């Protein structure tokens, strides 16, 4: 590369740079010298430059040549580095969002009816069943699926009629059981009996007039406890039979 620059770049640039000077001196010399030069005569360009000037021009041409060469080498290196550099992997796709679970259905709300409106309400699904177990006879009202929701029992040994309502009241302070018939409505005190199925129990004498009001109620009678569904039940013969067992 250095030889190439010495032969081509330095020589051509030196001639171009000194061409006007050579022409000027050549024109002046033409007036003093004959038109036909001798074989041993020197070139006008050579005569105008000293040895130090020629060295300076050669050094300047070498510096320019090496600058151009270095720039080309650096550019080639950058191109090679860019070609050899590993490409960045594509970013991983974002994970799909988790599906939003469907909201749980709201629990069914059992409507709470007032016992004052019992006569206008439909009868509670269920039937009466009579059962005798030794000294205790029972009339049980309910369905096969739900079991007995209300029980009227005669305990012959104590001569007591007990009314059993399955479930727990709203609070221990509200344990009254309200009985509504076509002739009368009364609330009797009750007590909570714990067990696998809690029960609210009220006790009556066999000769209590409320027993007769239940037996002779026209069509239906109702039992209400605070915080529990109202029961509207038919006045069937099983109720009258339990009442007669204790008299």
mmCIF file of C-alpha atoms in Angstrom:
data_model
loop_
_atom_site.group_PDB
_atom_site.id
_atom_site.type_symbol
_atom_site.label_atom_id
_atom_site.label_comp_id
_atom_site.label_asym_id
_atom_site.label_seq_id
_atom_site.Cartn_x
_atom_site.Cartn_y
_atom_site.Cartn_z
ATOM 1 C CA UNK A 1 0.000 0.000 0.000
ATOM 2 C CA UNK A 2 2.925 2.389 0.780
ATOM 3 C CA UNK A 3 4.490 1.775 -2.663
ATOM 4 C CA UNK A 4 1.189 2.403 -4.358
ATOM 5 C CA UNK A 5 0.771 5.678 -2.548
ATOM 6 C CA UNK A 6 4.409 6.728 -3.406
ATOM 7 C CA UNK A 7 4.010 5.958 -7.127
ATOM 8 C CA UNK A 8 0.504 7.222 -7.750
ATOM 9 C CA UNK A 9 -0.853 9.522 -5.095
ATOM 10 C CA UNK A 10 2.286 11.406 -4.144
ATOM 11 C CA UNK A 11 3.497 11.837 -7.752
ATOM 12 C CA UNK A 12 0.179 12.901 -9.230
ATOM 13 C CA UNK A 13 -0.705 15.252 -6.358
ATOM 14 C CA UNK A 14 2.779 16.779 -6.439
ATOM 15 C CA UNK A 15 2.516 17.429 -10.143
ATOM 16 C CA UNK A 16 -1.003 18.911 -9.789
ATOM 17 C CA UNK A 17 0.067 21.110 -6.876
ATOM 18 C CA UNK A 18 3.181 22.418 -8.717
ATOM 19 C CA UNK A 19 1.767 22.550 -12.195
ATOM 20 C CA UNK A 20 0.966 26.290 -12.128
ATOM 21 C CA UNK A 21 4.391 27.095 -10.682
ATOM 22 C CA UNK A 22 6.115 25.007 -13.347
ATOM 23 C CA UNK A 23 4.184 26.653 -16.125
ATOM 24 C CA UNK A 24 5.134 30.111 -14.863
ATOM 25 C CA UNK A 25 8.805 29.269 -14.679
ATOM 26 C CA UNK A 26 8.714 27.445 -17.987
ATOM 27 C CA UNK A 27 7.219 30.489 -19.671
ATOM 28 C CA UNK A 28 9.964 32.689 -18.309
ATOM 29 C CA UNK A 29 12.668 30.251 -19.362
ATOM 30 C CA UNK A 30 11.319 29.997 -22.893
ATOM 31 C CA UNK A 31 12.337 33.548 -23.553
ATOM 32 C CA UNK A 32 15.916 32.814 -22.517
ATOM 33 C CA UNK A 33 16.474 29.293 -23.922
ATOM 34 C CA UNK A 34 16.225 27.927 -27.411
ATOM 35 C CA UNK A 35 12.968 26.111 -28.470
ATOM 36 C CA UNK A 36 14.658 22.780 -28.922
ATOM 37 C CA UNK A 37 16.065 21.509 -25.629
ATOM 38 C CA UNK A 38 19.134 19.352 -25.528
ATOM 39 C CA UNK A 39 19.027 15.744 -24.388
ATOM 40 C CA UNK A 40 20.867 16.515 -21.193
ATOM 41 C CA UNK A 41 18.754 19.528 -20.244
ATOM 42 C CA UNK A 42 16.784 19.285 -16.942
ATOM 43 C CA UNK A 43 12.937 19.566 -16.573
ATOM 44 C CA UNK A 44 11.655 23.017 -15.541
ATOM 45 C CA UNK A 45 9.557 21.448 -12.689
ATOM 46 C CA UNK A 46 12.610 19.767 -11.262
ATOM 47 C CA UNK A 47 14.615 22.892 -11.243
ATOM 48 C CA UNK A 48 11.983 24.865 -9.317
ATOM 49 C CA UNK A 49 11.820 22.538 -6.228
ATOM 50 C CA UNK A 50 14.511 22.126 -3.690
ATOM 51 C CA UNK A 51 15.287 18.867 -1.988
ATOM 52 C CA UNK A 52 13.553 19.920 1.289
ATOM 53 C CA UNK A 53 10.394 20.962 -0.588
ATOM 54 C CA UNK A 54 10.240 17.647 -2.376
ATOM 55 C CA UNK A 55 10.582 15.803 0.931
ATOM 56 C CA UNK A 56 7.832 17.914 2.536
ATOM 57 C CA UNK A 57 5.467 17.247 -0.355
ATOM 58 C CA UNK A 58 6.209 13.530 -0.211
ATOM 59 C CA UNK A 59 5.579 13.417 3.557
ATOM 60 C CA UNK A 60 2.281 15.310 3.156
ATOM 61 C CA UNK A 61 1.156 12.902 0.437
ATOM 62 C CA UNK A 62 2.072 9.928 2.636
ATOM 63 C CA UNK A 63 0.009 11.303 5.531
ATOM 64 C CA UNK A 64 -3.028 11.770 3.307
ATOM 65 C CA UNK A 65 -2.631 8.298 1.897
ATOM 66 C CA UNK A 66 -2.409 6.709 5.333
ATOM 67 C CA UNK A 67 -5.422 8.735 6.549
ATOM 68 C CA UNK A 68 -7.557 7.475 3.667
ATOM 69 C CA UNK A 69 -6.270 3.935 4.171
ATOM 70 C CA UNK A 70 -7.023 3.989 7.926
ATOM 71 C CA UNK A 71 -10.526 5.312 7.313
ATOM 72 C CA UNK A 72 -11.221 2.510 4.833
ATOM 73 C CA UNK A 73 -9.888 -0.131 7.247
ATOM 74 C CA UNK A 74 -11.992 1.245 10.127
ATOM 75 C CA UNK A 75 -15.132 1.281 7.961
ATOM 76 C CA UNK A 76 -14.478 -2.298 6.853
ATOM 77 C CA UNK A 77 -14.043 -3.361 10.478
ATOM 78 C CA UNK A 78 -17.367 -1.755 11.467
ATOM 79 C CA UNK A 79 -19.156 -3.472 8.614
ATOM 80 C CA UNK A 80 -17.661 -6.845 9.575
ATOM 81 C CA UNK A 81 -18.541 -6.329 13.248
ATOM 82 C CA UNK A 82 -22.135 -5.429 12.337
ATOM 83 C CA UNK A 83 -22.417 -8.499 10.095
ATOM 84 C CA UNK A 84 -21.005 -10.843 12.747
ATOM 85 C CA UNK A 85 -22.906 -9.428 15.739
ATOM 86 C CA UNK A 86 -25.541 -11.905 16.976
ATOM 87 C CA UNK A 87 -29.113 -10.792 16.387
ATOM 88 C CA UNK A 88 -31.281 -10.195 19.464
ATOM 89 C CA UNK A 89 -33.888 -12.880 20.076
ATOM 90 C CA UNK A 90 -37.474 -11.841 19.615
ATOM 91 C CA UNK A 91 -39.173 -10.961 22.912
ATOM 92 C CA UNK A 92 -41.326 -13.683 24.413
ATOM 93 C CA UNK A 93 -45.067 -13.132 23.893
ATOM 94 C CA UNK A 94 -46.930 -11.778 26.896
ATOM 95 C CA UNK A 95 -48.858 -14.474 28.779
ATOM 96 C CA UNK A 96 -52.572 -14.556 28.149
ATOM 97 C CA UNK A 97 -54.602 -13.052 30.999
ATOM 98 C CA UNK A 98 -56.222 -15.543 33.337
ATOM 99 C CA UNK A 99 -59.953 -15.927 32.714
ATOM 100 C CA UNK A 100 -62.123 -14.100 35.185
ATOM 101 C CA UNK A 101 -64.183 -16.593 37.177
ATOM 102 C CA UNK A 102 -67.910 -16.184 36.900
ATOM 103 C CA UNK A 103 -69.492 -14.730 40.040
ATOM 104 C CA UNK A 104 -71.177 -17.219 42.307
ATOM 105 C CA UNK A 105 -74.953 -17.134 42.060
ATOM 106 C CA UNK A 106 -76.674 -15.352 44.883
ATOM 107 C CA UNK A 107 -78.345 -17.706 47.357
ATOM 108 C CA UNK A 108 -82.062 -18.010 47.039
ATOM 109 C CA UNK A 109 -83.885 -15.798 49.493
ATOM 110 C CA UNK A 110 -86.925 -17.280 51.191
ATOM 111 C CA UNK A 111 -89.594 -14.609 51.390
ATOM 112 C CA UNK A 112 -90.648 -13.733 54.938
ATOM 113 C CA UNK A 113 -94.396 -13.380 55.266
ATOM 114 C CA UNK A 114 -96.219 -11.808 58.161
ATOM 115 C CA UNK A 115 -98.483 -14.109 60.109
ATOM 116 C CA UNK A 116 -101.163 -11.443 59.883
ATOM 117 C CA UNK A 117 -101.473 -12.327 56.168
ATOM 118 C CA UNK A 118 -101.473 -16.077 56.621
ATOM 119 C CA UNK A 119 -105.062 -16.576 55.382
ATOM 120 C CA UNK A 120 -104.099 -15.135 51.955
ATOM 121 C CA UNK A 121 -100.971 -17.253 51.536
ATOM 122 C CA UNK A 122 -100.748 -20.615 49.742
ATOM 123 C CA UNK A 123 -100.403 -23.739 51.853
ATOM 124 C CA UNK A 124 -96.886 -24.916 52.643
ATOM 125 C CA UNK A 125 -95.980 -28.060 50.645
ATOM 126 C CA UNK A 126 -96.268 -31.204 52.806
ATOM 127 C CA UNK A 127 -98.627 -33.704 54.387
ATOM 128 C CA UNK A 128 -99.510 -34.972 57.880
ATOM 129 C CA UNK A 129 -98.343 -38.348 59.196
ATOM 130 C CA UNK A 130 -99.561 -40.008 62.418
ATOM 131 C CA UNK A 131 -97.076 -42.073 64.452
ATOM 132 C CA UNK A 132 -97.411 -43.859 67.814
ATOM 133 C CA UNK A 133 -94.278 -44.770 69.830
ATOM 134 C CA UNK A 134 -95.208 -46.244 73.222
ATOM 135 C CA UNK A 135 -96.564 -43.487 75.434
ATOM 136 C CA UNK A 136 -95.979 -40.798 72.795
ATOM 137 C CA UNK A 137 -98.103 -40.163 69.729
ATOM 138 C CA UNK A 138 -97.173 -37.651 67.078
ATOM 139 C CA UNK A 139 -98.635 -35.831 64.091
ATOM 140 C CA UNK A 140 -95.759 -34.821 61.813
ATOM 141 C CA UNK A 141 -96.031 -32.338 58.943
ATOM 142 C CA UNK A 142 -93.473 -32.107 56.165
ATOM 143 C CA UNK A 143 -92.162 -33.613 52.930
ATOM 144 C CA UNK A 144 -90.004 -36.618 52.189
ATOM 145 C CA UNK A 145 -87.107 -34.369 51.202
ATOM 146 C CA UNK A 146 -87.239 -31.863 54.072
ATOM 147 C CA UNK A 147 -88.431 -34.135 56.875
ATOM 148 C CA UNK A 148 -90.796 -32.973 59.583
ATOM 149 C CA UNK A 149 -91.017 -29.191 59.797
ATOM 150 C CA UNK A 150 -93.712 -29.168 62.493
ATOM 151 C CA UNK A 151 -94.706 -31.824 65.031
ATOM 152 C CA UNK A 152 -97.626 -31.975 67.453
ATOM 153 C CA UNK A 153 -96.917 -34.621 70.120
ATOM 154 C CA UNK A 154 -98.910 -36.024 73.025
ATOM 155 C CA UNK A 155 -96.814 -37.215 75.970
ATOM 156 C CA UNK A 156 -99.252 -39.329 77.946
ATOM 157 C CA UNK A 157 -97.012 -39.740 80.982
ATOM 158 C CA UNK A 158 -96.898 -35.991 81.639
ATOM 159 C CA UNK A 159 -100.209 -35.212 79.923
ATOM 160 C CA UNK A 160 -98.620 -32.462 77.909
ATOM 161 C CA UNK A 161 -99.019 -31.518 74.261
ATOM 162 C CA UNK A 162 -95.785 -30.202 72.779
ATOM 163 C CA UNK A 163 -95.422 -28.233 69.574
ATOM 164 C CA UNK A 164 -92.074 -28.698 67.767
ATOM 165 C CA UNK A 165 -90.851 -26.308 65.056
ATOM 166 C CA UNK A 166 -87.693 -27.434 63.238
ATOM 167 C CA UNK A 167 -85.019 -24.742 63.005
ATOM 168 C CA UNK A 168 -83.621 -21.907 65.099
ATOM 169 C CA UNK A 169 -85.224 -18.505 65.738
ATOM 170 C CA UNK A 170 -83.524 -15.239 64.787
ATOM 171 C CA UNK A 171 -82.170 -14.841 68.341
ATOM 172 C CA UNK A 172 -82.441 -16.534 71.703
ATOM 173 C CA UNK A 173 -84.483 -13.574 72.905
ATOM 174 C CA UNK A 174 -87.200 -14.221 70.313
ATOM 175 C CA UNK A 175 -88.334 -17.752 71.105
ATOM 176 C CA UNK A 176 -92.055 -17.114 70.954
ATOM 177 C CA UNK A 177 -94.177 -19.350 68.698
ATOM 178 C CA UNK A 178 -97.283 -17.684 67.246
ATOM 179 C CA UNK A 179 -100.281 -19.888 66.399
ATOM 180 C CA UNK A 180 -102.907 -18.376 64.080
ATOM 181 C CA UNK A 181 -106.290 -20.020 63.397
ATOM 182 C CA UNK A 182 -109.533 -18.805 61.905
ATOM 183 C CA UNK A 183 -110.827 -18.097 65.417
ATOM 184 C CA UNK A 184 -107.807 -16.899 67.391
ATOM 185 C CA UNK A 185 -104.120 -15.916 67.298
ATOM 186 C CA UNK A 186 -101.787 -16.385 70.218
ATOM 187 C CA UNK A 187 -98.043 -16.416 70.921
ATOM 188 C CA UNK A 188 -96.811 -19.047 73.339
ATOM 189 C CA UNK A 189 -93.323 -19.154 74.879
ATOM 190 C CA UNK A 190 -90.855 -21.695 73.553
ATOM 191 C CA UNK A 191 -87.453 -23.142 74.354
ATOM 192 C CA UNK A 192 -84.636 -24.074 72.008
ATOM 193 C CA UNK A 193 -83.714 -27.765 71.972
ATOM 194 C CA UNK A 194 -80.222 -28.345 70.592
ATOM 195 C CA UNK A 195 -79.353 -31.397 68.515
ATOM 196 C CA UNK A 196 -78.543 -32.443 64.961
ATOM 197 C CA UNK A 197 -81.567 -30.379 63.900
ATOM 198 C CA UNK A 198 -82.334 -27.571 66.371
ATOM 199 C CA UNK A 199 -85.957 -27.354 67.473
ATOM 200 C CA UNK A 200 -88.117 -24.693 69.107
ATOM 201 C CA UNK A 201 -90.514 -26.398 71.550
ATOM 202 C CA UNK A 202 -93.682 -24.969 73.149
ATOM 203 C CA UNK A 203 -95.834 -26.839 75.705
ATOM 204 C CA UNK A 204 -99.628 -26.674 76.154
ATOM 205 C CA UNK A 205 -102.175 -28.372 78.383
ATOM 206 C CA UNK A 206 -104.452 -30.836 76.548
ATOM 207 C CA UNK A 207 -107.471 -28.764 77.633
ATOM 208 C CA UNK A 208 -106.031 -25.426 76.386
ATOM 209 C CA UNK A 209 -108.509 -23.643 74.135
ATOM 210 C CA UNK A 210 -105.739 -23.076 71.594
ATOM 211 C CA UNK A 211 -105.682 -26.838 70.923
ATOM 212 C CA UNK A 212 -109.382 -26.766 70.031
ATOM 213 C CA UNK A 213 -108.817 -23.678 67.858
ATOM 214 C CA UNK A 214 -106.174 -25.624 65.895
ATOM 215 C CA UNK A 215 -108.360 -28.701 65.506
ATOM 216 C CA UNK A 216 -111.444 -26.761 64.410
ATOM 217 C CA UNK A 217 -109.716 -24.081 62.291
ATOM 218 C CA UNK A 218 -111.472 -23.862 58.933
ATOM 219 C CA UNK A 219 -109.190 -25.363 56.366
ATOM 220 C CA UNK A 220 -105.763 -24.281 57.644
ATOM 221 C CA UNK A 221 -103.853 -22.833 60.556
ATOM 222 C CA UNK A 222 -100.429 -21.144 60.653
ATOM 223 C CA UNK A 223 -97.312 -21.283 62.829
ATOM 224 C CA UNK A 224 -94.839 -18.408 62.811
ATOM 225 C CA UNK A 225 -91.420 -17.927 64.458
ATOM 226 C CA UNK A 226 -89.258 -14.823 64.048
ATOM 227 C CA UNK A 227 -86.493 -15.436 61.488
ATOM 228 C CA UNK A 228 -88.078 -18.646 60.113
ATOM 229 C CA UNK A 229 -90.433 -19.260 57.165
ATOM 230 C CA UNK A 230 -94.129 -19.124 57.971
ATOM 231 C CA UNK A 231 -95.902 -22.498 57.879
ATOM 232 C CA UNK A 232 -99.496 -22.677 56.612
ATOM 233 C CA UNK A 233 -100.769 -26.215 57.231
ATOM 234 C CA UNK A 234 -104.106 -28.004 56.728
ATOM 235 C CA UNK A 235 -106.263 -28.984 59.732
ATOM 236 C CA UNK A 236 -106.381 -32.721 59.087
ATOM 237 C CA UNK A 237 -107.523 -35.579 61.258
ATOM 238 C CA UNK A 238 -104.003 -36.446 62.509
ATOM 239 C CA UNK A 239 -103.975 -33.216 64.559
ATOM 240 C CA UNK A 240 -107.347 -34.005 66.181
ATOM 241 C CA UNK A 241 -106.234 -37.593 66.910
ATOM 242 C CA UNK A 242 -103.120 -36.469 68.846
ATOM 243 C CA UNK A 243 -105.207 -33.990 70.853
ATOM 244 C CA UNK A 244 -107.696 -36.768 71.734
ATOM 245 C CA UNK A 245 -104.843 -39.101 72.836
ATOM 246 C CA UNK A 246 -103.978 -36.738 75.721
ATOM 247 C CA UNK A 247 -107.596 -36.259 76.969
#
